[in-house]
């Protein structure tokens, strides 16, 4: 077997990074056919506050600098390519990839590929306010001729509040789960969405196939599996 590629994880928030790392480690044996086996994985992160300070003031050049610095550190210790299990940070992706010493996988492109494979036609996009109001997902979904919709303004505000006031701290409230599921149900009925993108690293902690009115596309597990596929090619 050829040498497995070394996966680098550029982490932003801890819950998403932890889920991504765990997925790579626990599902590696499915790709390698050997119990407990997975490719080499390294992770680097700056303080989440460093990211949020820049994101809240719209300093995407500053976000790009942090992402690129992490990528350089990971390349220095041998990573062959990198992923970032944070959707919002991908707003700065274009400012990073051309200067990166090693290749990146794009989270929205991997989600779009999976949606196309599964035959979904229109996707609801949930995530931070920054992500839902950005071109991160639309720019990739267009390439696969998949339609999309985002929640209305008051719903975007609610989703954003649940993410930053609860989920980033690991707080899971049943009433918040019901509110998110209600938003997804409304989008299925109002917009005709046949699946929902969990476009925030923390959303899989509260919403999943067992409580979502329509199928979910878990962006963190999707990017982790894409990394496993690339590492084991």
PDB file of C-alpha atoms in Angstrom:
ATOM      1  CA  UNK A   1       0.000   0.000   0.000  1.00  0.00           C
ATOM      2  CA  UNK A   2       1.299   3.452  -0.870  1.00  0.00           C
ATOM      3  CA  UNK A   3       2.074   5.876   1.937  1.00  0.00           C
ATOM      4  CA  UNK A   4      -1.011   7.370   3.522  1.00  0.00           C
ATOM      5  CA  UNK A   5      -1.212  11.129   3.285  1.00  0.00           C
ATOM      6  CA  UNK A   6      -0.825  13.142   6.489  1.00  0.00           C
ATOM      7  CA  UNK A   7      -4.027  15.126   7.225  1.00  0.00           C
ATOM      8  CA  UNK A   8      -3.730  18.611   8.688  1.00  0.00           C
ATOM      9  CA  UNK A   9      -6.689  20.141  10.523  1.00  0.00           C
ATOM     10  CA  UNK A  10      -6.823  23.934  10.765  1.00  0.00           C
ATOM     11  CA  UNK A  11      -9.126  24.277  13.769  1.00  0.00           C
ATOM     12  CA  UNK A  12     -11.170  27.348  14.653  1.00  0.00           C
ATOM     13  CA  UNK A  13     -13.719  26.378  17.344  1.00  0.00           C
ATOM     14  CA  UNK A  14     -13.188  23.370  19.576  1.00  0.00           C
ATOM     15  CA  UNK A  15     -16.489  21.434  19.136  1.00  0.00           C
ATOM     16  CA  UNK A  16     -16.228  21.243  15.350  1.00  0.00           C
ATOM     17  CA  UNK A  17     -12.526  20.452  15.401  1.00  0.00           C
ATOM     18  CA  UNK A  18     -13.077  17.697  17.962  1.00  0.00           C
ATOM     19  CA  UNK A  19     -15.901  16.140  15.927  1.00  0.00           C
ATOM     20  CA  UNK A  20     -13.801  16.276  12.763  1.00  0.00           C
ATOM     21  CA  UNK A  21     -10.808  14.637  14.440  1.00  0.00           C
ATOM     22  CA  UNK A  22     -12.990  11.986  16.068  1.00  0.00           C
ATOM     23  CA  UNK A  23     -14.665  11.162  12.738  1.00  0.00           C
ATOM     24  CA  UNK A  24     -11.321  10.704  10.989  1.00  0.00           C
ATOM     25  CA  UNK A  25     -10.064   8.417  13.741  1.00  0.00           C
ATOM     26  CA  UNK A  26     -13.192   6.304  14.191  1.00  0.00           C
ATOM     27  CA  UNK A  27     -14.077   5.936  10.499  1.00  0.00           C
ATOM     28  CA  UNK A  28     -10.537   5.401   9.256  1.00  0.00           C
ATOM     29  CA  UNK A  29     -10.854   1.645   9.501  1.00  0.00           C
ATOM     30  CA  UNK A  30     -13.700   1.709   6.951  1.00  0.00           C
ATOM     31  CA  UNK A  31     -11.263   3.107   4.398  1.00  0.00           C
ATOM     32  CA  UNK A  32      -8.266   1.011   5.433  1.00  0.00           C
ATOM     33  CA  UNK A  33      -9.915  -2.273   6.332  1.00  0.00           C
ATOM     34  CA  UNK A  34      -7.948  -2.566   9.557  1.00  0.00           C
ATOM     35  CA  UNK A  35      -9.361  -2.154  13.054  1.00  0.00           C
ATOM     36  CA  UNK A  36      -8.455   1.139  14.746  1.00  0.00           C
ATOM     37  CA  UNK A  37      -6.449   2.281  11.692  1.00  0.00           C
ATOM     38  CA  UNK A  38      -6.450   5.850  10.404  1.00  0.00           C
ATOM     39  CA  UNK A  39      -4.001   8.172   8.620  1.00  0.00           C
ATOM     40  CA  UNK A  40      -1.645  10.443  10.510  1.00  0.00           C
ATOM     41  CA  UNK A  41      -3.475  13.553  11.720  1.00  0.00           C
ATOM     42  CA  UNK A  42      -2.169  16.837  13.101  1.00  0.00           C
ATOM     43  CA  UNK A  43      -4.147  19.830  14.302  1.00  0.00           C
ATOM     44  CA  UNK A  44      -3.329  23.464  14.976  1.00  0.00           C
ATOM     45  CA  UNK A  45      -5.513  26.251  16.304  1.00  0.00           C
ATOM     46  CA  UNK A  46      -5.190  29.790  17.508  1.00  0.00           C
ATOM     47  CA  UNK A  47      -7.469  31.038  20.266  1.00  0.00           C
ATOM     48  CA  UNK A  48     -11.088  31.144  19.126  1.00  0.00           C
ATOM     49  CA  UNK A  49     -11.226  34.723  20.407  1.00  0.00           C
ATOM     50  CA  UNK A  50      -8.592  35.700  17.841  1.00  0.00           C
ATOM     51  CA  UNK A  51     -10.914  34.521  15.102  1.00  0.00           C
ATOM     52  CA  UNK A  52     -14.089  36.031  16.542  1.00  0.00           C
ATOM     53  CA  UNK A  53     -12.516  39.459  17.016  1.00  0.00           C
ATOM     54  CA  UNK A  54     -11.678  39.522  13.322  1.00  0.00           C
ATOM     55  CA  UNK A  55     -14.943  37.963  12.130  1.00  0.00           C
ATOM     56  CA  UNK A  56     -17.128  40.387  14.085  1.00  0.00           C
ATOM     57  CA  UNK A  57     -15.377  43.395  12.562  1.00  0.00           C
ATOM     58  CA  UNK A  58     -15.400  41.888   9.067  1.00  0.00           C
ATOM     59  CA  UNK A  59     -11.625  41.566   8.915  1.00  0.00           C
ATOM     60  CA  UNK A  60     -11.419  38.629   6.519  1.00  0.00           C
ATOM     61  CA  UNK A  61      -7.816  39.436   5.664  1.00  0.00           C
ATOM     62  CA  UNK A  62      -7.075  38.906   9.351  1.00  0.00           C
ATOM     63  CA  UNK A  63      -8.968  35.596   9.371  1.00  0.00           C
ATOM     64  CA  UNK A  64      -6.986  34.531   6.299  1.00  0.00           C
ATOM     65  CA  UNK A  65      -3.719  35.338   8.066  1.00  0.00           C
ATOM     66  CA  UNK A  66      -4.626  33.035  10.953  1.00  0.00           C
ATOM     67  CA  UNK A  67      -5.691  30.206   8.637  1.00  0.00           C
ATOM     68  CA  UNK A  68      -2.541  30.547   6.569  1.00  0.00           C
ATOM     69  CA  UNK A  69      -0.312  30.626   9.650  1.00  0.00           C
ATOM     70  CA  UNK A  70      -1.881  27.362  10.860  1.00  0.00           C
ATOM     71  CA  UNK A  71      -1.430  25.782   7.419  1.00  0.00           C
ATOM     72  CA  UNK A  72       2.253  26.729   7.384  1.00  0.00           C
ATOM     73  CA  UNK A  73       2.789  25.206  10.823  1.00  0.00           C
ATOM     74  CA  UNK A  74       1.075  21.998   9.732  1.00  0.00           C
ATOM     75  CA  UNK A  75       3.079  21.858   6.506  1.00  0.00           C
ATOM     76  CA  UNK A  76       6.253  22.287   8.523  1.00  0.00           C
ATOM     77  CA  UNK A  77       5.529  19.134  10.541  1.00  0.00           C
ATOM     78  CA  UNK A  78       4.673  17.093   7.472  1.00  0.00           C
ATOM     79  CA  UNK A  79       0.988  17.492   6.638  1.00  0.00           C
ATOM     80  CA  UNK A  80       0.306  16.780   2.958  1.00  0.00           C
ATOM     81  CA  UNK A  81      -2.937  18.755   2.780  1.00  0.00           C
ATOM     82  CA  UNK A  82      -5.293  20.587   5.132  1.00  0.00           C
ATOM     83  CA  UNK A  83      -8.962  20.935   5.934  1.00  0.00           C
ATOM     84  CA  UNK A  84     -10.781  23.482   8.081  1.00  0.00           C
ATOM     85  CA  UNK A  85     -13.835  22.168   9.968  1.00  0.00           C
ATOM     86  CA  UNK A  86     -15.300  25.665  10.222  1.00  0.00           C
ATOM     87  CA  UNK A  87     -17.749  26.924   7.618  1.00  0.00           C
ATOM     88  CA  UNK A  88     -17.668  30.634   8.445  1.00  0.00           C
ATOM     89  CA  UNK A  89     -13.884  30.775   8.126  1.00  0.00           C
ATOM     90  CA  UNK A  90     -14.274  29.686   4.500  1.00  0.00           C
ATOM     91  CA  UNK A  91     -15.410  33.219   3.687  1.00  0.00           C
ATOM     92  CA  UNK A  92     -11.662  33.943   3.694  1.00  0.00           C
ATOM     93  CA  UNK A  93     -10.770  30.785   1.731  1.00  0.00           C
ATOM     94  CA  UNK A  94      -9.860  32.573  -1.489  1.00  0.00           C
ATOM     95  CA  UNK A  95      -7.332  34.718   0.379  1.00  0.00           C
ATOM     96  CA  UNK A  96      -5.627  31.613   1.777  1.00  0.00           C
ATOM     97  CA  UNK A  97      -5.467  28.872  -0.800  1.00  0.00           C
ATOM     98  CA  UNK A  98      -3.203  30.619  -3.321  1.00  0.00           C
ATOM     99  CA  UNK A  99      -0.589  31.391  -0.648  1.00  0.00           C
ATOM    100  CA  UNK A 100      -0.774  28.045   1.150  1.00  0.00           C
ATOM    101  CA  UNK A 101       2.268  25.764   0.979  1.00  0.00           C
ATOM    102  CA  UNK A 102      -0.015  22.697   0.797  1.00  0.00           C
ATOM    103  CA  UNK A 103      -3.431  22.007  -0.800  1.00  0.00           C
ATOM    104  CA  UNK A 104      -6.806  22.496   0.897  1.00  0.00           C
ATOM    105  CA  UNK A 105     -10.166  20.797   0.582  1.00  0.00           C
ATOM    106  CA  UNK A 106     -13.132  23.204   0.527  1.00  0.00           C
ATOM    107  CA  UNK A 107     -15.915  22.235   2.933  1.00  0.00           C
ATOM    108  CA  UNK A 108     -18.773  23.609   0.795  1.00  0.00           C
ATOM    109  CA  UNK A 109     -17.535  21.873  -2.336  1.00  0.00           C
ATOM    110  CA  UNK A 110     -17.410  18.531  -0.536  1.00  0.00           C
ATOM    111  CA  UNK A 111     -20.950  19.087   0.761  1.00  0.00           C
ATOM    112  CA  UNK A 112     -22.128  19.999  -2.750  1.00  0.00           C
ATOM    113  CA  UNK A 113     -20.576  16.812  -4.150  1.00  0.00           C
ATOM    114  CA  UNK A 114     -22.340  14.725  -1.524  1.00  0.00           C
ATOM    115  CA  UNK A 115     -25.673  16.471  -2.136  1.00  0.00           C
ATOM    116  CA  UNK A 116     -25.344  15.794  -5.854  1.00  0.00           C
ATOM    117  CA  UNK A 117     -24.477  12.142  -5.212  1.00  0.00           C
ATOM    118  CA  UNK A 118     -27.572  11.758  -3.037  1.00  0.00           C
ATOM    119  CA  UNK A 119     -29.823  13.441  -5.575  1.00  0.00           C
ATOM    120  CA  UNK A 120     -30.936  16.452  -3.518  1.00  0.00           C
ATOM    121  CA  UNK A 121     -32.258  19.378  -5.543  1.00  0.00           C
ATOM    122  CA  UNK A 122     -32.681  22.266  -3.101  1.00  0.00           C
ATOM    123  CA  UNK A 123     -30.840  22.746   0.169  1.00  0.00           C
ATOM    124  CA  UNK A 124     -31.615  24.829   3.235  1.00  0.00           C
ATOM    125  CA  UNK A 125     -28.451  26.467   4.581  1.00  0.00           C
ATOM    126  CA  UNK A 126     -28.089  26.815   8.361  1.00  0.00           C
ATOM    127  CA  UNK A 127     -25.066  28.348  10.020  1.00  0.00           C
ATOM    128  CA  UNK A 128     -23.806  31.563  11.533  1.00  0.00           C
ATOM    129  CA  UNK A 129     -25.241  34.822  10.269  1.00  0.00           C
ATOM    130  CA  UNK A 130     -21.950  35.476   8.476  1.00  0.00           C
ATOM    131  CA  UNK A 131     -22.105  32.120   6.699  1.00  0.00           C
ATOM    132  CA  UNK A 132     -25.790  32.288   5.734  1.00  0.00           C
ATOM    133  CA  UNK A 133     -25.323  35.742   4.231  1.00  0.00           C
ATOM    134  CA  UNK A 134     -22.164  34.801   2.331  1.00  0.00           C
ATOM    135  CA  UNK A 135     -21.348  33.138  -0.996  1.00  0.00           C
ATOM    136  CA  UNK A 136     -19.523  30.189   0.595  1.00  0.00           C
ATOM    137  CA  UNK A 137     -22.239  27.664  -0.273  1.00  0.00           C
ATOM    138  CA  UNK A 138     -24.013  29.332  -3.205  1.00  0.00           C
ATOM    139  CA  UNK A 139     -20.713  29.614  -5.097  1.00  0.00           C
ATOM    140  CA  UNK A 140     -20.220  25.835  -4.895  1.00  0.00           C
ATOM    141  CA  UNK A 141     -23.838  24.701  -5.236  1.00  0.00           C
ATOM    142  CA  UNK A 142     -24.149  26.573  -8.536  1.00  0.00           C
ATOM    143  CA  UNK A 143     -21.389  24.383  -9.966  1.00  0.00           C
ATOM    144  CA  UNK A 144     -23.515  21.292  -9.307  1.00  0.00           C
ATOM    145  CA  UNK A 145     -26.797  22.914 -10.380  1.00  0.00           C
ATOM    146  CA  UNK A 146     -28.301  22.642  -6.920  1.00  0.00           C
ATOM    147  CA  UNK A 147     -30.706  25.293  -5.632  1.00  0.00           C
ATOM    148  CA  UNK A 148     -30.552  26.672  -2.099  1.00  0.00           C
ATOM    149  CA  UNK A 149     -32.384  28.879   0.395  1.00  0.00           C
ATOM    150  CA  UNK A 150     -31.499  30.590   3.666  1.00  0.00           C
ATOM    151  CA  UNK A 151     -33.824  31.396   6.585  1.00  0.00           C
ATOM    152  CA  UNK A 152     -35.544  34.745   6.801  1.00  0.00           C
ATOM    153  CA  UNK A 153     -33.795  37.566   8.671  1.00  0.00           C
ATOM    154  CA  UNK A 154     -35.401  36.972  12.080  1.00  0.00           C
ATOM    155  CA  UNK A 155     -34.691  33.239  11.771  1.00  0.00           C
ATOM    156  CA  UNK A 156     -31.063  33.890  10.817  1.00  0.00           C
ATOM    157  CA  UNK A 157     -30.735  36.010  13.944  1.00  0.00           C
ATOM    158  CA  UNK A 158     -32.167  33.223  16.092  1.00  0.00           C
ATOM    159  CA  UNK A 159     -29.896  30.542  14.612  1.00  0.00           C
ATOM    160  CA  UNK A 160     -26.882  32.802  15.111  1.00  0.00           C
ATOM    161  CA  UNK A 161     -27.808  33.444  18.757  1.00  0.00           C
ATOM    162  CA  UNK A 162     -28.216  29.736  19.495  1.00  0.00           C
ATOM    163  CA  UNK A 163     -24.800  29.019  17.973  1.00  0.00           C
ATOM    164  CA  UNK A 164     -22.844  31.719  19.774  1.00  0.00           C
ATOM    165  CA  UNK A 165     -24.742  31.822  23.084  1.00  0.00           C
ATOM    166  CA  UNK A 166     -25.141  28.078  23.576  1.00  0.00           C
ATOM    167  CA  UNK A 167     -23.532  25.646  21.157  1.00  0.00           C
ATOM    168  CA  UNK A 168     -19.972  27.027  21.153  1.00  0.00           C
ATOM    169  CA  UNK A 169     -20.043  26.442  24.920  1.00  0.00           C
ATOM    170  CA  UNK A 170     -21.390  22.916  24.543  1.00  0.00           C
ATOM    171  CA  UNK A 171     -24.821  23.931  25.892  1.00  0.00           C
ATOM    172  CA  UNK A 172     -27.646  21.901  24.331  1.00  0.00           C
ATOM    173  CA  UNK A 173     -31.181  23.075  25.135  1.00  0.00           C
ATOM    174  CA  UNK A 174     -34.230  21.022  24.071  1.00  0.00           C
ATOM    175  CA  UNK A 175     -36.162  24.207  23.357  1.00  0.00           C
ATOM    176  CA  UNK A 176     -33.401  25.414  21.020  1.00  0.00           C
ATOM    177  CA  UNK A 177     -33.454  22.062  19.218  1.00  0.00           C
ATOM    178  CA  UNK A 178     -37.206  22.475  18.700  1.00  0.00           C
ATOM    179  CA  UNK A 179     -36.734  26.001  17.351  1.00  0.00           C
ATOM    180  CA  UNK A 180     -34.091  24.885  14.858  1.00  0.00           C
ATOM    181  CA  UNK A 181     -36.192  21.924  13.751  1.00  0.00           C
ATOM    182  CA  UNK A 182     -39.111  24.322  13.300  1.00  0.00           C
ATOM    183  CA  UNK A 183     -37.051  26.586  11.057  1.00  0.00           C
ATOM    184  CA  UNK A 184     -36.003  23.600   8.954  1.00  0.00           C
ATOM    185  CA  UNK A 185     -39.620  22.415   8.688  1.00  0.00           C
ATOM    186  CA  UNK A 186     -40.744  25.876   7.574  1.00  0.00           C
ATOM    187  CA  UNK A 187     -38.051  25.961   4.888  1.00  0.00           C
ATOM    188  CA  UNK A 188     -39.074  22.544   3.626  1.00  0.00           C
ATOM    189  CA  UNK A 189     -42.679  23.688   3.353  1.00  0.00           C
ATOM    190  CA  UNK A 190     -42.098  27.283   2.238  1.00  0.00           C
ATOM    191  CA  UNK A 191     -39.052  26.864  -0.008  1.00  0.00           C
ATOM    192  CA  UNK A 192     -39.343  23.235  -1.057  1.00  0.00           C
ATOM    193  CA  UNK A 193     -35.985  22.254   0.463  1.00  0.00           C
ATOM    194  CA  UNK A 194     -35.397  18.508   0.447  1.00  0.00           C
ATOM    195  CA  UNK A 195     -32.309  18.530   2.717  1.00  0.00           C
ATOM    196  CA  UNK A 196     -30.546  20.899   5.113  1.00  0.00           C
ATOM    197  CA  UNK A 197     -26.868  21.782   5.303  1.00  0.00           C
ATOM    198  CA  UNK A 198     -25.587  21.899   8.872  1.00  0.00           C
ATOM    199  CA  UNK A 199     -23.205  24.674   7.885  1.00  0.00           C
ATOM    200  CA  UNK A 200     -21.801  25.331  11.319  1.00  0.00           C
ATOM    201  CA  UNK A 201     -19.395  23.126  13.201  1.00  0.00           C
ATOM    202  CA  UNK A 202     -21.615  23.078  16.275  1.00  0.00           C
ATOM    203  CA  UNK A 203     -24.983  22.350  14.669  1.00  0.00           C
ATOM    204  CA  UNK A 204     -24.489  18.548  14.532  1.00  0.00           C
ATOM    205  CA  UNK A 205     -24.399  18.658  18.325  1.00  0.00           C
ATOM    206  CA  UNK A 206     -28.060  19.630  18.415  1.00  0.00           C
ATOM    207  CA  UNK A 207     -29.616  18.657  15.076  1.00  0.00           C
ATOM    208  CA  UNK A 208     -29.372  15.350  13.257  1.00  0.00           C
ATOM    209  CA  UNK A 209     -31.230  12.803  11.204  1.00  0.00           C
ATOM    210  CA  UNK A 210     -33.236  11.668  14.210  1.00  0.00           C
ATOM    211  CA  UNK A 211     -34.772  15.085  14.914  1.00  0.00           C
ATOM    212  CA  UNK A 212     -34.629  16.988  11.610  1.00  0.00           C
ATOM    213  CA  UNK A 213     -37.802  17.101   9.485  1.00  0.00           C
ATOM    214  CA  UNK A 214     -35.693  16.548   6.334  1.00  0.00           C
ATOM    215  CA  UNK A 215     -32.353  14.790   5.704  1.00  0.00           C
ATOM    216  CA  UNK A 216     -29.231  16.539   6.981  1.00  0.00           C
ATOM    217  CA  UNK A 217     -25.881  17.139   5.323  1.00  0.00           C
ATOM    218  CA  UNK A 218     -23.403  17.257   8.196  1.00  0.00           C
ATOM    219  CA  UNK A 219     -20.619  19.436   6.817  1.00  0.00           C
ATOM    220  CA  UNK A 220     -18.090  18.415   9.470  1.00  0.00           C
ATOM    221  CA  UNK A 221     -18.433  14.679   8.958  1.00  0.00           C
ATOM    222  CA  UNK A 222     -18.513  15.197   5.191  1.00  0.00           C
ATOM    223  CA  UNK A 223     -15.203  17.111   5.154  1.00  0.00           C
ATOM    224  CA  UNK A 224     -13.666  14.547   7.523  1.00  0.00           C
ATOM    225  CA  UNK A 225     -14.667  11.688   5.206  1.00  0.00           C
ATOM    226  CA  UNK A 226     -13.391  13.605   2.195  1.00  0.00           C
ATOM    227  CA  UNK A 227     -10.055  13.982   3.970  1.00  0.00           C
ATOM    228  CA  UNK A 228      -9.977  10.243   4.681  1.00  0.00           C
ATOM    229  CA  UNK A 229     -10.670   9.506   1.029  1.00  0.00           C
ATOM    230  CA  UNK A 230      -7.891  11.819  -0.136  1.00  0.00           C
ATOM    231  CA  UNK A 231      -5.439  10.485   2.449  1.00  0.00           C
ATOM    232  CA  UNK A 232      -6.031   6.882   1.462  1.00  0.00           C
ATOM    233  CA  UNK A 233      -6.119   7.264  -2.324  1.00  0.00           C
TER     234      UNK A 233
END
